[in-house]
CSV table of C-alpha atoms and ligand atoms in Angstrom, one decimal:
chain,number,residue,atom,x,y,z
A,1,UNK,CA,50.1,187.4,60.1
A,2,UNK,CA,52.0,189.8,58.6
A,3,UNK,CA,55.1,188.9,56.0
A,4,UNK,CA,52.5,186.7,52.6
A,5,UNK,CA,53.9,187.6,49.8
A,6,UNK,CA,51.6,185.3,47.4
A,7,UNK,CA,48.9,183.4,47.5
A,8,UNK,CA,48.1,180.2,47.3
A,9,UNK,CA,44.9,178.4,45.1
A,10,UNK,CA,43.5,175.6,44.8
A,11,UNK,CA,41.5,174.0,42.4
A,12,UNK,CA,39.9,170.6,43.4
A,13,UNK,CA,37.3,168.4,45.3
A,14,UNK,CA,34.8,169.3,48.5
A,15,UNK,CA,33.5,166.5,49.9
A,16,UNK,CA,31.7,165.6,53.5
A,17,UNK,CA,33.2,163.1,55.0
A,18,UNK,CA,31.3,160.7,56.9
A,19,UNK,CA,33.5,158.9,59.4
A,20,UNK,CA,32.9,155.5,61.2
A,21,UNK,CA,35.6,154.9,63.7
A,22,UNK,CA,36.1,150.8,64.3
A,23,UNK,CA,37.9,148.7,66.3
A,24,UNK,CA,39.9,147.0,63.3
A,25,UNK,CA,39.1,147.7,59.6
A,26,UNK,CA,36.6,145.0,57.8
A,27,UNK,CA,37.9,142.4,54.9
A,28,UNK,CA,35.4,142.3,52.0
A,29,UNK,CA,31.9,140.9,53.1
A,30,UNK,CA,32.9,141.2,56.5
A,31,UNK,CA,31.2,143.3,59.2
A,32,UNK,CA,32.5,145.0,62.5
A,33,UNK,CA,30.5,146.8,64.7
A,34,UNK,CA,31.4,148.9,67.6
A,35,UNK,CA,31.9,151.5,65.8
A,36,UNK,CA,31.2,155.5,66.5
A,37,UNK,CA,29.8,157.6,63.9
A,38,UNK,CA,30.6,161.3,63.1
A,39,UNK,CA,30.2,163.5,59.6
A,40,UNK,CA,33.7,166.2,58.6
A,41,UNK,CA,33.8,168.4,56.0
A,42,UNK,CA,36.8,167.1,53.9
A,43,UNK,CA,38.1,166.2,49.8
A,44,UNK,CA,41.7,167.0,48.8
A,45,UNK,CA,40.9,171.0,47.1
A,46,UNK,CA,39.3,171.9,50.2
A,47,UNK,CA,41.2,170.2,52.7
A,48,UNK,CA,44.5,171.7,51.1
A,49,UNK,CA,42.7,175.0,50.8
A,50,UNK,CA,42.1,174.8,54.5
A,51,UNK,CA,45.4,173.7,55.6
A,52,UNK,CA,47.4,176.5,53.6
A,53,UNK,CA,44.8,179.5,55.0
A,54,UNK,CA,45.0,178.7,58.9
A,55,UNK,CA,48.2,179.4,58.6
A,56,UNK,CA,47.5,182.7,57.9
A,57,UNK,CA,47.8,182.7,53.7
A,58,UNK,CA,45.6,184.2,51.7
A,59,UNK,CA,44.1,181.6,50.0
A,60,UNK,CA,41.4,180.8,47.4
A,61,UNK,CA,39.1,177.5,45.7
A,62,UNK,CA,37.9,176.5,42.9
A,63,UNK,CA,35.4,174.1,43.1
A,64,UNK,CA,31.7,172.9,42.8
A,65,UNK,CA,29.6,171.5,45.5
A,66,UNK,CA,25.7,170.6,45.1
A,67,UNK,CA,22.7,172.7,47.1
A,68,UNK,CA,22.2,170.3,50.3
A,69,UNK,CA,23.3,170.5,53.5
A,70,UNK,CA,26.0,168.3,52.7
A,71,UNK,CA,27.3,172.1,50.9
A,72,UNK,CA,26.4,174.5,53.9
A,73,UNK,CA,28.6,172.3,56.1
A,74,UNK,CA,31.6,172.1,53.3
A,75,UNK,CA,31.3,175.8,52.9
A,76,UNK,CA,30.8,176.9,56.8
A,77,UNK,CA,34.3,175.0,57.2
A,78,UNK,CA,35.5,177.0,54.5
A,79,UNK,CA,34.2,180.4,56.1
A,80,UNK,CA,35.9,179.3,59.4
A,81,UNK,CA,39.1,178.8,58.2
A,82,UNK,CA,39.3,182.0,56.0
A,83,UNK,CA,39.4,180.6,52.7
A,84,UNK,CA,37.9,182.6,49.5
A,85,UNK,CA,35.3,180.7,48.5
A,86,UNK,CA,33.5,182.9,45.6
A,87,UNK,CA,35.1,180.6,43.1
A,88,UNK,CA,33.6,177.8,44.9
A,89,UNK,CA,30.2,177.4,41.8
A,90,UNK,CA,26.5,175.3,42.9
A,91,UNK,CA,25.4,172.8,40.9
A,92,UNK,CA,22.2,170.0,40.2
A,93,UNK,CA,24.3,167.4,41.9
A,94,UNK,CA,25.1,166.4,45.4
A,95,UNK,CA,28.1,167.2,47.0
A,96,UNK,CA,30.9,165.2,46.9
A,97,UNK,CA,30.8,162.5,49.7
A,98,UNK,CA,33.5,160.1,51.1
A,99,UNK,CA,32.7,157.0,53.3
A,100,UNK,CA,35.7,156.7,55.7
A,101,UNK,CA,36.7,153.5,57.8
A,102,UNK,CA,39.1,154.6,60.9
A,103,UNK,CA,41.1,152.1,62.9
A,104,UNK,CA,42.6,152.4,66.3
A,105,UNK,CA,45.7,152.3,64.7
A,106,UNK,CA,44.8,155.6,63.0
A,107,UNK,CA,44.7,153.3,59.6
A,108,UNK,CA,41.8,154.2,57.0
A,109,UNK,CA,39.9,152.7,53.8
A,110,UNK,CA,37.7,156.0,51.8
A,111,UNK,CA,35.4,155.3,49.1
A,112,UNK,CA,34.2,158.7,47.1
A,113,UNK,CA,31.4,159.1,45.7
A,114,UNK,CA,32.6,162.6,43.8
A,115,UNK,CA,28.3,163.9,42.8
A,116,UNK,CA,29.4,167.6,41.6
A,117,UNK,CA,33.4,168.1,42.0
A,118,UNK,CA,32.7,165.9,38.3
A,119,UNK,CA,31.0,168.8,36.8
A,120,UNK,CA,33.8,171.3,36.9
A,121,UNK,CA,34.1,172.9,33.0
A,122,UNK,CA,38.0,173.2,32.4
A,123,UNK,CA,37.5,176.3,30.5
A,124,UNK,CA,35.4,177.8,33.0
A,125,UNK,CA,37.9,176.8,35.8
A,126,UNK,CA,40.7,178.3,33.4
A,127,UNK,CA,38.9,181.9,33.4
A,128,UNK,CA,38.2,181.3,37.2
A,129,UNK,CA,42.1,180.8,37.9
A,130,UNK,CA,43.2,183.6,35.1
A,131,UNK,CA,41.2,186.2,36.6
A,132,UNK,CA,42.7,185.3,40.3
A,133,UNK,CA,46.1,184.8,40.3
A,134,UNK,CA,49.9,186.5,39.2
A,135,UNK,CA,53.2,186.0,39.2
A,136,UNK,CA,54.4,183.9,41.8
A,137,UNK,CA,51.4,183.1,43.7
A,138,UNK,CA,51.0,179.2,43.8
A,139,UNK,CA,48.6,177.2,42.1
A,140,UNK,CA,47.6,173.4,44.0
A,141,UNK,CA,45.5,171.2,42.5
A,142,UNK,CA,44.5,167.4,42.9
A,143,UNK,CA,43.4,164.5,40.7
A,144,UNK,CA,39.6,164.3,42.6
A,145,UNK,CA,39.0,166.2,39.8
A,146,UNK,CA,39.5,165.5,36.1
A,147,UNK,CA,42.8,165.9,34.5
A,148,UNK,CA,41.3,168.0,31.6
A,149,UNK,CA,40.6,170.4,35.0
A,150,UNK,CA,44.3,170.2,36.0
A,151,UNK,CA,45.3,171.0,33.2
A,152,UNK,CA,43.7,173.7,32.3
A,153,UNK,CA,43.9,175.6,35.4
A,154,UNK,CA,47.6,174.8,35.9
A,155,UNK,CA,48.1,176.3,31.7
A,156,UNK,CA,45.9,179.3,32.8
A,157,UNK,CA,48.0,179.5,36.0
A,158,UNK,CA,51.4,179.3,34.4
A,159,UNK,CA,50.1,182.2,31.4
A,160,UNK,CA,50.3,184.4,34.2
A,161,UNK,CA,53.2,183.6,36.0
A,162,UNK,CA,52.2,181.7,38.9
A,163,UNK,CA,53.8,178.6,40.7
A,164,UNK,CA,51.8,175.4,39.9
A,165,UNK,CA,51.6,172.5,42.5
A,166,UNK,CA,50.0,169.3,41.7
A,167,UNK,CA,49.5,166.4,44.4
A,168,UNK,CA,48.7,163.2,41.5
A,169,UNK,CA,46.0,161.7,44.8
A,170,UNK,CA,44.2,159.7,43.6
A,171,UNK,CA,46.8,158.7,41.3
A,172,UNK,CA,46.0,158.2,37.5
A,173,UNK,CA,48.7,157.9,34.0
A,174,UNK,CA,48.9,161.6,33.4
A,175,UNK,CA,50.0,162.9,30.0
A,176,UNK,CA,53.4,164.3,29.7
A,177,UNK,CA,52.1,168.0,28.9
A,178,UNK,CA,50.4,167.9,32.4
A,179,UNK,CA,53.9,166.7,34.2
A,180,UNK,CA,55.2,169.1,32.5
A,181,UNK,CA,52.8,171.7,33.1
A,182,UNK,CA,53.8,171.3,37.0
A,183,UNK,CA,56.9,172.9,39.5
A,184,UNK,CA,56.3,170.7,42.1
A,185,UNK,CA,54.4,167.3,42.5
A,186,UNK,CA,53.8,165.8,45.5
A,187,UNK,CA,52.8,161.7,45.8
A,188,UNK,CA,53.6,159.2,48.0
A,189,UNK,CA,55.0,156.0,47.0
A,190,UNK,CA,52.3,154.0,45.9
A,191,UNK,CA,51.5,157.4,43.6
A,192,UNK,CA,54.9,157.2,42.4
A,193,UNK,CA,54.8,154.1,41.2
A,194,UNK,CA,51.5,154.1,39.2
A,195,UNK,CA,52.3,157.3,38.1
A,196,UNK,CA,56.3,156.9,36.0
A,197,UNK,CA,57.3,152.9,35.9
A,198,UNK,CA,60.7,153.7,36.8
A,199,UNK,CA,59.7,154.7,39.9
A,200,UNK,CA,60.6,158.5,41.7
A,201,UNK,CA,64.1,158.8,39.6
A,202,UNK,CA,61.6,158.3,36.3
A,203,UNK,CA,58.8,160.8,36.9
A,204,UNK,CA,61.3,163.2,38.2
A,205,UNK,CA,62.8,162.8,34.2
A,206,UNK,CA,59.7,163.2,32.8
A,207,UNK,CA,57.9,165.9,34.9
A,208,UNK,CA,61.3,168.5,35.2
A,209,UNK,CA,60.2,169.8,38.1
A,210,UNK,CA,61.1,169.4,41.5
A,211,UNK,CA,59.2,165.7,43.2
A,212,UNK,CA,58.7,165.5,47.2
A,213,UNK,CA,58.0,162.2,47.5
A,214,UNK,CA,56.1,161.8,50.8
A,215,UNK,CA,57.2,158.6,52.8
A,216,UNK,CA,54.9,158.5,56.2
A,217,UNK,CA,56.5,157.9,58.8
A,218,UNK,CA,59.8,157.9,57.4
A,219,UNK,CA,59.2,161.9,56.3
A,220,UNK,CA,59.2,163.4,52.8
A,221,UNK,CA,62.1,163.2,50.4
A,222,UNK,CA,62.8,165.6,47.4
A,223,UNK,CA,64.5,165.0,43.9
A,224,UNK,CA,65.1,167.7,41.3
A,225,UNK,CA,66.8,167.8,38.4
A,226,UNK,CA,71.1,167.7,38.5
A,227,UNK,CA,70.7,168.2,42.4
A,228,UNK,CA,71.4,165.3,45.1
A,229,UNK,CA,68.1,164.1,46.7
A,230,UNK,CA,67.3,165.6,50.2
A,231,UNK,CA,65.4,163.5,52.7
A,232,UNK,CA,63.6,165.2,55.2
A,233,UNK,CA,63.1,163.3,58.6
A,234,UNK,CA,59.5,163.3,60.1
A,235,UNK,CA,58.2,165.1,63.1
A,236,UNK,CA,57.6,162.6,65.7
A,237,UNK,CA,53.7,162.4,66.0
A,238,UNK,CA,50.9,160.4,68.9
A,239,UNK,CA,49.2,158.9,65.4
A,240,UNK,CA,44.8,159.5,66.1
A,241,UNK,CA,43.5,159.5,62.3
A,242,UNK,CA,45.7,160.0,59.1
A,243,UNK,CA,42.9,161.2,57.2
A,244,UNK,CA,44.0,163.9,54.7
A,245,UNK,CA,47.7,164.5,56.5
A,246,UNK,CA,48.9,164.5,53.1
A,247,UNK,CA,46.5,167.1,51.8
A,248,UNK,CA,47.8,169.2,55.2
A,249,UNK,CA,51.2,168.7,53.6
A,250,UNK,CA,50.5,170.1,50.3
A,251,UNK,CA,48.8,173.0,51.9
A,252,UNK,CA,51.5,173.1,54.0
A,253,UNK,CA,53.9,173.1,51.3
A,254,UNK,CA,52.2,176.0,49.2
A,255,UNK,CA,51.8,178.1,51.7
A,256,UNK,CA,55.4,178.1,52.6
A,257,UNK,CA,56.0,178.7,49.5
A,258,UNK,CA,53.8,181.4,49.0
A,259,UNK,CA,55.6,183.3,52.3
A,260,UNK,CA,58.2,183.5,50.5
A,261,UNK,CA,60.6,180.1,51.4
A,262,UNK,CA,62.9,177.6,49.2
A,263,UNK,CA,61.6,174.2,48.2
A,264,UNK,CA,63.5,172.3,51.2
A,265,UNK,CA,62.4,175.1,53.9
A,266,UNK,CA,59.1,174.3,52.4
A,267,UNK,CA,58.9,170.8,52.9
A,268,UNK,CA,60.4,170.9,56.6
A,269,UNK,CA,57.0,173.2,57.3
A,270,UNK,CA,55.2,170.8,55.7
A,271,UNK,CA,56.3,168.1,57.4
A,272,UNK,CA,55.4,170.2,60.1
A,273,UNK,CA,51.8,170.7,59.6
A,274,UNK,CA,51.1,166.5,58.5
A,275,UNK,CA,52.7,165.8,61.7
A,276,UNK,CA,50.3,167.8,63.6
A,277,UNK,CA,47.2,167.1,61.4
A,278,UNK,CA,47.3,163.6,62.5
A,279,UNK,CA,46.9,164.1,66.2
A,280,UNK,CA,43.4,164.2,65.9
A,281,UNK,CA,40.4,162.9,64.3
A,282,UNK,CA,39.3,163.9,61.5
A,283,UNK,CA,41.1,166.1,58.1
A,284,UNK,CA,40.2,169.5,58.6
A,285,UNK,CA,39.2,169.6,62.2
A,286,UNK,CA,42.4,168.8,62.6
A,287,UNK,CA,44.9,171.4,60.9
A,288,UNK,CA,47.0,173.3,62.8
A,289,UNK,CA,47.8,177.1,63.1
A,290,UNK,CA,50.5,179.0,62.2
A,291,UNK,CA,51.7,179.4,66.0
A,292,UNK,CA,51.1,175.6,66.4
A,293,UNK,CA,53.3,174.8,63.4
A,294,UNK,CA,56.3,177.6,64.5
A,295,UNK,CA,56.4,175.6,67.9
A,296,UNK,CA,56.6,172.3,66.1
A,297,UNK,CA,59.8,173.7,64.0
A,298,UNK,CA,61.5,175.7,66.6
A,299,UNK,CA,61.3,172.3,68.9
A,300,UNK,CA,63.8,170.6,66.0
A,301,UNK,CA,62.1,167.3,67.1
A,302,UNK,CA,62.9,165.6,63.2
A,303,UNK,CA,66.5,165.9,64.7
A,304,UNK,CA,67.3,169.4,62.2
A,305,UNK,CA,68.3,172.4,63.2
A,306,UNK,CA,65.7,174.4,60.5
A,307,UNK,CA,63.9,176.6,63.0
A,308,UNK,CA,60.6,178.3,62.6
A,309,UNK,CA,62.2,180.3,59.3
A,310,UNK,CA,59.1,182.0,57.8
A,311,UNK,CA,56.9,181.3,60.1
A,312,UNK,CA,59.2,183.0,63.0
A,313,UNK,CA,57.4,185.3,65.1
A,314,UNK,CA,59.3,188.1,64.3
A,315,UNK,CA,57.8,188.1,60.7
B,1648,RIB,O1,42.7,163.1,52.0
B,1648,RIB,C1,41.6,162.6,52.7
B,1648,RIB,C2,40.9,163.3,51.8
B,1648,RIB,O2,40.2,162.3,50.6
B,1648,RIB,C3,39.0,163.0,52.7
B,1648,RIB,O3,38.9,164.3,53.1
B,1648,RIB,C4,38.0,162.4,51.6
B,1648,RIB,O4,37.0,163.6,51.4
B,1648,RIB,C5,38.6,162.5,50.5
B,1648,RIB,O5,38.8,163.1,49.2
């Protein structure tokens, strides 16, 4: 696809997702039988990179995996999606694993053993980011890697004029310096409440950049200092599995910004990517390509008349 002006670089986690689909999620201490098992490439960093790359935007990943079979599965998926994984290091720890339970309504429970993801070294991350991005590129991160890694990555990105997008998941309290280094923060409602005791408005006041809060089936809302709030309705979707939907949204947002869209258009495209991602099992395995996103945007089932914008066929 032509028309891409900038690149996306993701600094984040790589996991292998061991998924059991069960009739209903167990309570603590309870066993639920009758499940079916599958294994998929995952991890928020890898997912976000694959979501952007599948849309045809040049995408790089800075991450750490082990030297095991799980690493081979994860690297194959990155390769198949066209992610430049030259800055993924192999370290002496197991590749991250996520144990995921999904019920028949698409809800999930996730437990993570981060393994190699904990061995990213901030100074080394800064060097790899600085060597790969330039003005206008979009650097994305999340909190499945340490806050020191995020800080190093965003500082390096800002120094060369790249834009920064943080998905603060799973949420932890963040230093004011990290929030100030974010151009866009993309939490869900639960994460907003954890990040700032006054909720999203307080988060915006602390961060200064834009906050795009995802609201699940209610869509997403955009807050920017001094501007009215914008609500992006959700696109209708037939929910099979919500795992990775937030990552698809973040990858779609970054890719659309990299293609030259403004934030309002990027959030609408991200909502379309997120809706398409819940319609199949697994995270990366369910992410759409640009053609699918273009159709969903053209259909306008979110009730807006935005059209395909930067994802239009003529671009
Ligand atoms: O956001 C979904 C991801 O969270 C899964 O792929 C799993 O690996 C966990 O990191």
